[in-house]
Coordinates of C-alpha atoms and ligand atoms in Angstrom, one line a residue:
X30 CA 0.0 0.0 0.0
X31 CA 1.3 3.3 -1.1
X32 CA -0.3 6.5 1.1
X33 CA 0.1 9.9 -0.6
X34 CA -0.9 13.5 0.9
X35 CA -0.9 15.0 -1.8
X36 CA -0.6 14.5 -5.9
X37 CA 3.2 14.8 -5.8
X38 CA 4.0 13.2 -3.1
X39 CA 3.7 9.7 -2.3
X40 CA 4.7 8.1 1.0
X41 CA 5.7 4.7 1.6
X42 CA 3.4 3.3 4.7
X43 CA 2.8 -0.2 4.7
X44 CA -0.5 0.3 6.9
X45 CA -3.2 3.0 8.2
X46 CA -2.9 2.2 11.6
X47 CA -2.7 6.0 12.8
X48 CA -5.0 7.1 10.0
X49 CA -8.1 8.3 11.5
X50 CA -10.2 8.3 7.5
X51 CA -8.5 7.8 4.4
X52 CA -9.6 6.8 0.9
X53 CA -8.8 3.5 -0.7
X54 CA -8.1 2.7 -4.1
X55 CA -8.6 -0.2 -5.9
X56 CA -5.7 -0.3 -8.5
X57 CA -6.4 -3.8 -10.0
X58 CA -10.4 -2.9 -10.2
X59 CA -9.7 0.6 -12.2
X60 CA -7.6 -2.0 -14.4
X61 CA -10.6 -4.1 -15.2
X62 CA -13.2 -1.5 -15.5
X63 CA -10.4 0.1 -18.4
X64 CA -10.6 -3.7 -19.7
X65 CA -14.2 -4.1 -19.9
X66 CA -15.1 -0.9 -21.8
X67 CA -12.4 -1.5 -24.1
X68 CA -14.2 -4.4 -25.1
X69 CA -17.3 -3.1 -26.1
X70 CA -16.1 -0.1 -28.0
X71 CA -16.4 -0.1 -32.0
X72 CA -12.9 -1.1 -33.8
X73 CA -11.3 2.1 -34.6
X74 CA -12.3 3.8 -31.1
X75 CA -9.5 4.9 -28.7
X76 CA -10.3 5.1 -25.1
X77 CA -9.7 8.7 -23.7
X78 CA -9.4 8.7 -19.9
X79 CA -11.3 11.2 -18.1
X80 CA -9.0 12.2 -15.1
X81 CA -9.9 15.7 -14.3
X82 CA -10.5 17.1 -10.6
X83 CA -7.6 14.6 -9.6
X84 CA -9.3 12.0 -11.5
X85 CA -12.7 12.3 -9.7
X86 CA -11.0 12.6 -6.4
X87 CA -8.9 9.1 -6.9
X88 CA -5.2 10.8 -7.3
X89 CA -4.6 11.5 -10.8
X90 CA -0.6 10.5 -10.6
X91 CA -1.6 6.8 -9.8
X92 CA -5.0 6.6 -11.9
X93 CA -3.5 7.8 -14.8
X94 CA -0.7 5.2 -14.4
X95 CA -2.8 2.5 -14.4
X96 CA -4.9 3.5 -16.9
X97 CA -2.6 3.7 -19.2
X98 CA -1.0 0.2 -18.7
X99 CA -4.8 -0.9 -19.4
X100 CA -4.8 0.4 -22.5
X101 CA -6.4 4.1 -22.2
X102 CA -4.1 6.3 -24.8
X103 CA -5.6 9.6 -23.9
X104 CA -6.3 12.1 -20.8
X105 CA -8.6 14.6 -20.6
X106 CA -8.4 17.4 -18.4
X107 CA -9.9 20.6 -17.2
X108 CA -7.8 23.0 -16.5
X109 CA -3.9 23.7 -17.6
X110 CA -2.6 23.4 -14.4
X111 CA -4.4 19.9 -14.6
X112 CA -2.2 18.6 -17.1
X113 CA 0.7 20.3 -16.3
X114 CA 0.7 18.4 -13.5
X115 CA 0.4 15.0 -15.7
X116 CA 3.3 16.1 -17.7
X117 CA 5.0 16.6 -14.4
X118 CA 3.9 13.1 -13.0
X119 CA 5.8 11.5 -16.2
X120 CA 2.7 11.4 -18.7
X121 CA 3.4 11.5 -22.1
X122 CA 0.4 10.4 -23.9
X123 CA -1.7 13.1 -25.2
X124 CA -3.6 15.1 -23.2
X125 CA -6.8 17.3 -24.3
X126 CA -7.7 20.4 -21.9
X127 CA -11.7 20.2 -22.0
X128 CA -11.6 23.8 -20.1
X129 CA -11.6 27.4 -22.5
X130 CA -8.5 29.0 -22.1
X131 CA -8.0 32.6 -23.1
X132 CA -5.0 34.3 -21.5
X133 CA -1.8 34.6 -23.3
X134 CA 0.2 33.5 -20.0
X135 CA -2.3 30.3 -20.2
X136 CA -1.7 29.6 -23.8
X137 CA 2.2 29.7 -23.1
X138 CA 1.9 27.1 -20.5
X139 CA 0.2 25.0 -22.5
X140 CA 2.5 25.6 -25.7
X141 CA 5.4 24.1 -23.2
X142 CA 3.8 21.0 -21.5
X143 CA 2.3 20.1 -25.2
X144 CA -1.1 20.2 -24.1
X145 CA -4.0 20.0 -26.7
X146 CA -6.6 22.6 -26.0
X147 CA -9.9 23.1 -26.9
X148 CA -10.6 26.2 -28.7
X149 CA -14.8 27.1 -28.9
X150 CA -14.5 30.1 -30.8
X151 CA -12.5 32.2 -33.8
X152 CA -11.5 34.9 -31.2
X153 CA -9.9 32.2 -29.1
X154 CA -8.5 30.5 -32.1
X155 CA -7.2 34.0 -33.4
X156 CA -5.4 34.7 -29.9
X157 CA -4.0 31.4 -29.8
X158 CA -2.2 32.1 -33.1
X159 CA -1.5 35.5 -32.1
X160 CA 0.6 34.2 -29.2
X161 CA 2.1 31.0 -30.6
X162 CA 3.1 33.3 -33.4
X163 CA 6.8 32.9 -32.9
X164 CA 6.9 29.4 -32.3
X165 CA 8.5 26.6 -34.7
X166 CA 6.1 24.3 -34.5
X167 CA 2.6 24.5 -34.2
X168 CA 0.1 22.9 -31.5
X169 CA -2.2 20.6 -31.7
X170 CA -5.9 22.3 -30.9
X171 CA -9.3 20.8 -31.1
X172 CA -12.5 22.9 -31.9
X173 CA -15.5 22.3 -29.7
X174 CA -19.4 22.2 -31.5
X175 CA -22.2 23.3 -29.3
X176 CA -24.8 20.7 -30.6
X177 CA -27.1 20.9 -27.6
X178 CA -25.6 21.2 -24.6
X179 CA -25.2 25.1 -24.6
X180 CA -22.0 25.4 -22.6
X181 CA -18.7 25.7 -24.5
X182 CA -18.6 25.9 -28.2
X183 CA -19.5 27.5 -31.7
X184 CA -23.2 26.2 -32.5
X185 CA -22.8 22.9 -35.0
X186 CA -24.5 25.2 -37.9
X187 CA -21.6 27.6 -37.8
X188 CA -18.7 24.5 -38.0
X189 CA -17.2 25.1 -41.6
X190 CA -16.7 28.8 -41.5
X191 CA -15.1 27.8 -37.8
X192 CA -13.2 25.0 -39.5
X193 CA -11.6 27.2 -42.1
X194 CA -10.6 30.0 -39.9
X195 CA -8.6 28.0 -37.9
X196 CA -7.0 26.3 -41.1
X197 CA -5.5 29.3 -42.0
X198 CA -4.7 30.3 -38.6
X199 CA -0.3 30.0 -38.5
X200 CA 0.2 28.1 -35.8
X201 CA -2.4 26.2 -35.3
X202 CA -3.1 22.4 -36.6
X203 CA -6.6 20.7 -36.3
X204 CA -6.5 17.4 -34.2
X205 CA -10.2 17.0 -33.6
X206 CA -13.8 18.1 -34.0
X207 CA -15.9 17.5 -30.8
X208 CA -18.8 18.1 -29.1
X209 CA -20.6 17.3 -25.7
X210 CA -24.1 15.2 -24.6
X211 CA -26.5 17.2 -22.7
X212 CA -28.6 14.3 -21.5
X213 CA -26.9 10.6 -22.6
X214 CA -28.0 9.5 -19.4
X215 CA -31.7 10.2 -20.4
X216 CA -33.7 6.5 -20.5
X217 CA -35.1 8.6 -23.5
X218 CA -32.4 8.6 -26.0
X219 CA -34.4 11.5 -28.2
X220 CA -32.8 14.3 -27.4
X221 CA -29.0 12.6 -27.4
X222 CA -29.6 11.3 -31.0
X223 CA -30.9 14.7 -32.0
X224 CA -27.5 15.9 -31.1
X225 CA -25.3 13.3 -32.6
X226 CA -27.7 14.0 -36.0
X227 CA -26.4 17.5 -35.6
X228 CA -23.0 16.6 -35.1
X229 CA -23.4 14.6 -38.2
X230 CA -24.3 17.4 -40.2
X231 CA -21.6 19.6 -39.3
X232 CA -19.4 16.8 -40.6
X233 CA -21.4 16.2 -43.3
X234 CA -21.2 19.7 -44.3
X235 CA -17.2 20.1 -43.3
X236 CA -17.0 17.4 -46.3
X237 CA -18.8 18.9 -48.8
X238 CA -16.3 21.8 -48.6
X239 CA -13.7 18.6 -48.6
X240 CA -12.8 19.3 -44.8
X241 CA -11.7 16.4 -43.2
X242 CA -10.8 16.5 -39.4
X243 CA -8.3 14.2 -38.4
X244 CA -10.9 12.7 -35.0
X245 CA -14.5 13.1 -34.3
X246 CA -15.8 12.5 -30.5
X247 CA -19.1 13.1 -29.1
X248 CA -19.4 10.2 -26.2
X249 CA -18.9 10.3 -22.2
X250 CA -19.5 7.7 -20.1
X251 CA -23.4 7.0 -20.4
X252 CA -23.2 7.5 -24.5
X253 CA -19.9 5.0 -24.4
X254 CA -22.3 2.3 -22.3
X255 CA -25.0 2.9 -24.1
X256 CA -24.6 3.0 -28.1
X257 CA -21.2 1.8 -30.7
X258 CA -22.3 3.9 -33.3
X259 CA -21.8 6.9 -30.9
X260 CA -17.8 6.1 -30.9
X261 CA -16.0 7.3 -32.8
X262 CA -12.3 8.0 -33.2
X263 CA -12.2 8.3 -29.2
X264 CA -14.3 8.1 -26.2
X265 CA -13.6 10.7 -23.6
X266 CA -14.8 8.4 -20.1
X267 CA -14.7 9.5 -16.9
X268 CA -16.9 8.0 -14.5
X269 CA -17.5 4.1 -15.9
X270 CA -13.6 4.0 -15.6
X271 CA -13.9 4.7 -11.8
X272 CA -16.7 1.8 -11.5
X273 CA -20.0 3.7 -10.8
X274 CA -23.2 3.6 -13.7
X275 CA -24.1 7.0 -15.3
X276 CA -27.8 5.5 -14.9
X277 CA -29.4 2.3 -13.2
X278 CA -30.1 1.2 -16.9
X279 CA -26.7 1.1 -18.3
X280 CA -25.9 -1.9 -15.7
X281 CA -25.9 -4.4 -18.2
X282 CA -23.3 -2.9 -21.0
X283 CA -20.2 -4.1 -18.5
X284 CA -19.8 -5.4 -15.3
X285 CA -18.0 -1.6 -13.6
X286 CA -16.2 -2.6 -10.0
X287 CA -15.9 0.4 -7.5
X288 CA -12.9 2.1 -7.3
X289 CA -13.0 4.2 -4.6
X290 CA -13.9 3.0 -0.5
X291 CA -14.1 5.5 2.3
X292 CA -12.9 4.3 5.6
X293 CA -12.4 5.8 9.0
X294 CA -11.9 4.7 12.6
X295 CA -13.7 4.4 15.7
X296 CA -12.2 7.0 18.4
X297 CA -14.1 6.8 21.0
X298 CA -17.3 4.5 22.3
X299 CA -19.4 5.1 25.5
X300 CA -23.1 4.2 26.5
X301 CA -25.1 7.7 27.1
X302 CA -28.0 7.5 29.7
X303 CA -31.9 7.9 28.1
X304 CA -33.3 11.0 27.5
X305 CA -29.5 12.9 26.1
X306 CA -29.1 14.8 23.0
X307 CA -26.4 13.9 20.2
X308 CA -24.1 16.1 19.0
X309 CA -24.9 19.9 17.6
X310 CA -28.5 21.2 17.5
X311 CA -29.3 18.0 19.6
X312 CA -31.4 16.7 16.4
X313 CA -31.2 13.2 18.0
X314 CA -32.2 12.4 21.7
X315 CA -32.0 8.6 22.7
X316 CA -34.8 7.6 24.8
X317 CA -33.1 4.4 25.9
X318 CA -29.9 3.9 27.1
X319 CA -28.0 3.9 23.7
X320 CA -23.9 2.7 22.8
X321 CA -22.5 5.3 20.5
X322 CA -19.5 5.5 18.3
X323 CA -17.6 8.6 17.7
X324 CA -16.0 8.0 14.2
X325 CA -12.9 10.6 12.8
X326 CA -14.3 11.6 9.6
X327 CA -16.7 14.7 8.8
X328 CA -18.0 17.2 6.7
X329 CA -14.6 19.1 5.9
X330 CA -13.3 15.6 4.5
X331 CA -16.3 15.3 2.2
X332 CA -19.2 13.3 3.9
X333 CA -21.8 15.8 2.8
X334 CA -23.5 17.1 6.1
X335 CA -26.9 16.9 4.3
X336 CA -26.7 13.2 5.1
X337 CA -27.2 13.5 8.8
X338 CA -29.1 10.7 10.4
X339 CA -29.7 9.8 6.7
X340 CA -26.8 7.3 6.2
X341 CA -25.5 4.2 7.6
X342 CA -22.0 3.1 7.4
X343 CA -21.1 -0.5 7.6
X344 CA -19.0 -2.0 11.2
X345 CA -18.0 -5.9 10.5
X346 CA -20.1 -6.4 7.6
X347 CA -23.3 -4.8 9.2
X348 CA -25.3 -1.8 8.9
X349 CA -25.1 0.5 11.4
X350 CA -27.4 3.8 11.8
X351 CA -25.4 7.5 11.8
X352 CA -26.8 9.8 14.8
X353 CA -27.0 13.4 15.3
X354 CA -25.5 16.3 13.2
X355 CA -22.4 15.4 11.2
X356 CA -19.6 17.3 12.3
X357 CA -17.0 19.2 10.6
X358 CA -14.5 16.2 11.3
X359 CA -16.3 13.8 13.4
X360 CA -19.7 11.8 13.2
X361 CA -21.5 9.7 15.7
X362 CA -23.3 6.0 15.0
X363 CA -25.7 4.1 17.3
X364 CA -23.6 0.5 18.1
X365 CA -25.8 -0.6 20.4
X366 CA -26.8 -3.5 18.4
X367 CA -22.2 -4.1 18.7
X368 CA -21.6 -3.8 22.3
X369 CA -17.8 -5.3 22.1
X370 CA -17.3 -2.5 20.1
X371 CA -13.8 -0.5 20.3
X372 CA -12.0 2.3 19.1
X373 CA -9.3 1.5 16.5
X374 CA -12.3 0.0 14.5
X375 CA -12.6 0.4 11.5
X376 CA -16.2 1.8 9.8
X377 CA -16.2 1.7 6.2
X378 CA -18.3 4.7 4.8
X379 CA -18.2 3.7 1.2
X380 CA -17.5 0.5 -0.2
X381 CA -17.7 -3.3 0.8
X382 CA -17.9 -5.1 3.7
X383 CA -18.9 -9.0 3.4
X384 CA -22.4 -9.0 2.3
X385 CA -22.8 -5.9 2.4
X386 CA -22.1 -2.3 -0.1
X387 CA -22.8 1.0 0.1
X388 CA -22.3 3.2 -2.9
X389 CA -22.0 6.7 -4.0
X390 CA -25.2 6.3 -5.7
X391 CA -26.5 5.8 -2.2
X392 CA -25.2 8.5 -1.0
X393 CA -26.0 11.1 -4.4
X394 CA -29.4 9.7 -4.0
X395 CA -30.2 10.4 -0.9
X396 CA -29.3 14.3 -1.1
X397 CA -30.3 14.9 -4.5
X398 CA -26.6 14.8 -6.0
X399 CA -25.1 12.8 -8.4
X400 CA -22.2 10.1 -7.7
X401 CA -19.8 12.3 -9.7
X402 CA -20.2 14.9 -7.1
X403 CA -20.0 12.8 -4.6
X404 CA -16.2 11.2 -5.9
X405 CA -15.1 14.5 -6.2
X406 CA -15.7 15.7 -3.1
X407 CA -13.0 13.8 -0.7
X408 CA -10.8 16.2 0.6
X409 CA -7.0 16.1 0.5
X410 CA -7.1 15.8 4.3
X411 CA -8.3 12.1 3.6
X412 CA -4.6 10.3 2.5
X413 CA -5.3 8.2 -0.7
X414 CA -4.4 4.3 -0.1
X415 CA -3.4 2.5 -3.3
X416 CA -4.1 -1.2 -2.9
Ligands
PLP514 C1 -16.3 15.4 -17.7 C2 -16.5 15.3 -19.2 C3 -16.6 14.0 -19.7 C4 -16.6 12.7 -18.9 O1 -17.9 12.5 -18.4 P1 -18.4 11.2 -17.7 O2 -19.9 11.3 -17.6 O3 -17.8 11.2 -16.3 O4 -17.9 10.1 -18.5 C5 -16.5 13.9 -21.1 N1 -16.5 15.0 -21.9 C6 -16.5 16.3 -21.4 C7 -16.5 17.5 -22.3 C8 -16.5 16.4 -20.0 O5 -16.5 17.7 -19.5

């Protein structure tokens, strides 16, 4: 096991005996999940891995590793400083900036870590070629289509005239055409196949003035699961490869394992008498004599406080109730039902134990989130645990 504080640093601890929480991370089940969606993508599709946010809160120096020795050729990322810190981690492969950049100090930095950014409109393209003026060669940039999803982009209708501006940009040199699903995860696939048949078009039409882009991608996770002829040259996949379902009805595409658990230890367990409040606000009051855990994890490590007394964690393969407010770095559990119970325990918040799982879809759909959210939201307090 390999502990690391933060994405540079990784520290060699063969155990988490004096961690209080920490996040594991399931090397060998990223590996498979990389595996399995390899397999069902169409023959000339190359899988692009998602790794942004530090690779959905997993540690992007270790995912990305991995990832690649599964086969994944690409990286996507959202910000600059994102994949400078690839590049910096040893990272070679290609690496697509899904974020607009728009500074010239930006567009120098990614000039020198050969990054591939997006550009989503001719002003951005022009002062991209305006600053890489001087340079000998030129970079590799890839224009975004808004086809429906009315974030980044040049509408689909306008994609030839935005084609040849960038063509005869100095500078610059076309890798791909893109765009981005508004709703693949939709059990109604209408309004995603009305995109991809504008995304068509604007290809259609780029040919007929004989423009040819080098790669054409359109699919995340959900449209990856869901649909071959939504492919491609690449798929740009972030949360199948870290084992949760973009929807309940994807399920059966793959078989996805769960990269990420949450665990923390028990600090402290005592018996209160009836009729005591828990914790802040004294939401909870026990009218029996009750056994409660104190546990070392909280809100400022990413257990969302909106889950207060609506979560259970799991202690030796059972469920176990969470009591009174969640605290900023602590959280309290009923145990009566465990009365051997001592600290040094360990609770697992999310993941396995024996029969038993609790996901981040549990969590995301108990507070009206989503399970991307809820990946991303482990703090850099919680060391990450490569197993
Ligand atoms: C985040 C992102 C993805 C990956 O989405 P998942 O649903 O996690 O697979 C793909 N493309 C773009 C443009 C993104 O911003």
């Amino acid at each position: 096991m390999v502990l690391s504080y933060s994405n540079q640093q990784f520290l060699n601890v063969a155990q988490t005996e004096y961690q209080r929480a920490w996040v594991e991370i399931d090397l060998q089940a990223l590996r498979e999940n990389v595996r399995q969606l390899r397999q069902i993508l169409a023959p000339q599709t190359q899988l692009m891995a998602v790794v942004k946010a530090d690779a959905y809160g997993h540690g992007v120096t270790q995912v990305a590793k991995t990832v690649l020795e599964a086969g994944a050729c690409w990286f996507a990322v959202a910000t600059s400083q994102e994949g400078v810190e690839l590049r910096n981690a040893g990272i070679d492969a290609p690496i697509l900036v899904l974020g607009a950049i728009n500074s010239p100090s930006e567009i120098a930095v990614v000039a020198k870590y050969e990054l591939q950014p997006t550009l989503c409109t001719p002003q951005q393209a022009l002062i991209f070629s305006e600053t890489l003026g001087k340079r000998g060669h030129s970079l590799a940039v890839h224009l975004n289509l808004d086809t429906g999803m009315s974030r980044l982009g040049t509408p689909w209708t306008e994609a030839v005239a935005f084609v040849q501006f960038v063509q005869q940009l100095p500078g610059l040199e076309l890798a791909s055409v893109y765009s981005h699903f508004a709703t693949a995860d939709d059990v109604d696939g209408g309004f995603m196949y009305l995109q991809q048949r504008r995304f068509q078009d604007a290809v259609a039409q780029l040919k007929d003035h004989g423009l040819y882009p080098p790669m054409l991608h359109i699919a995340n996770s959900a449209a990856t699961l869901r649909d071959r002829s939504l492919h491609y040259h690449l798929v740009r996949v972030g949360l199948a490869i870290y084992g949760l379902y973009p929807s309940p009805q994807l399920q059966p595409a793959v078989r996805l394992k769960p990269v990420m658990q949450v665990k923390a230890r028990v600090t402290q367990v005592k018996t209160i008498p009836p009729h005591t409040g828990v914790s802040y606000g004294h939401l909870y009051q026990c009218d029996r004599a009750t056994r409660i855990a104190v546990v070392g994890i909280g809100y400022a490590d990413g257990v969302p406080r909106l889950l207060t007394q609506k979560m259970q964690v799991l202690i030796r393969g059972q469920k176990v109730p969470q009591i009174g407010a969640i605290t900023m770095d602590q959280l309290m559990l009923d145990v009566s039902n465990i009365p051997d119970l001592q600290p040094g325990e360990i609770v697992t918040l999310l993941g396995q134990d024996g029969e038993q799982q609790i996901t981040a879809d549990d969590w995301a759909n108990t507070i009206g989130s989503i399970s991307w959210e809820i990946l991303c939201g482990f703090k850099k307090r919680l060391p990450r645990v490569y197993c």
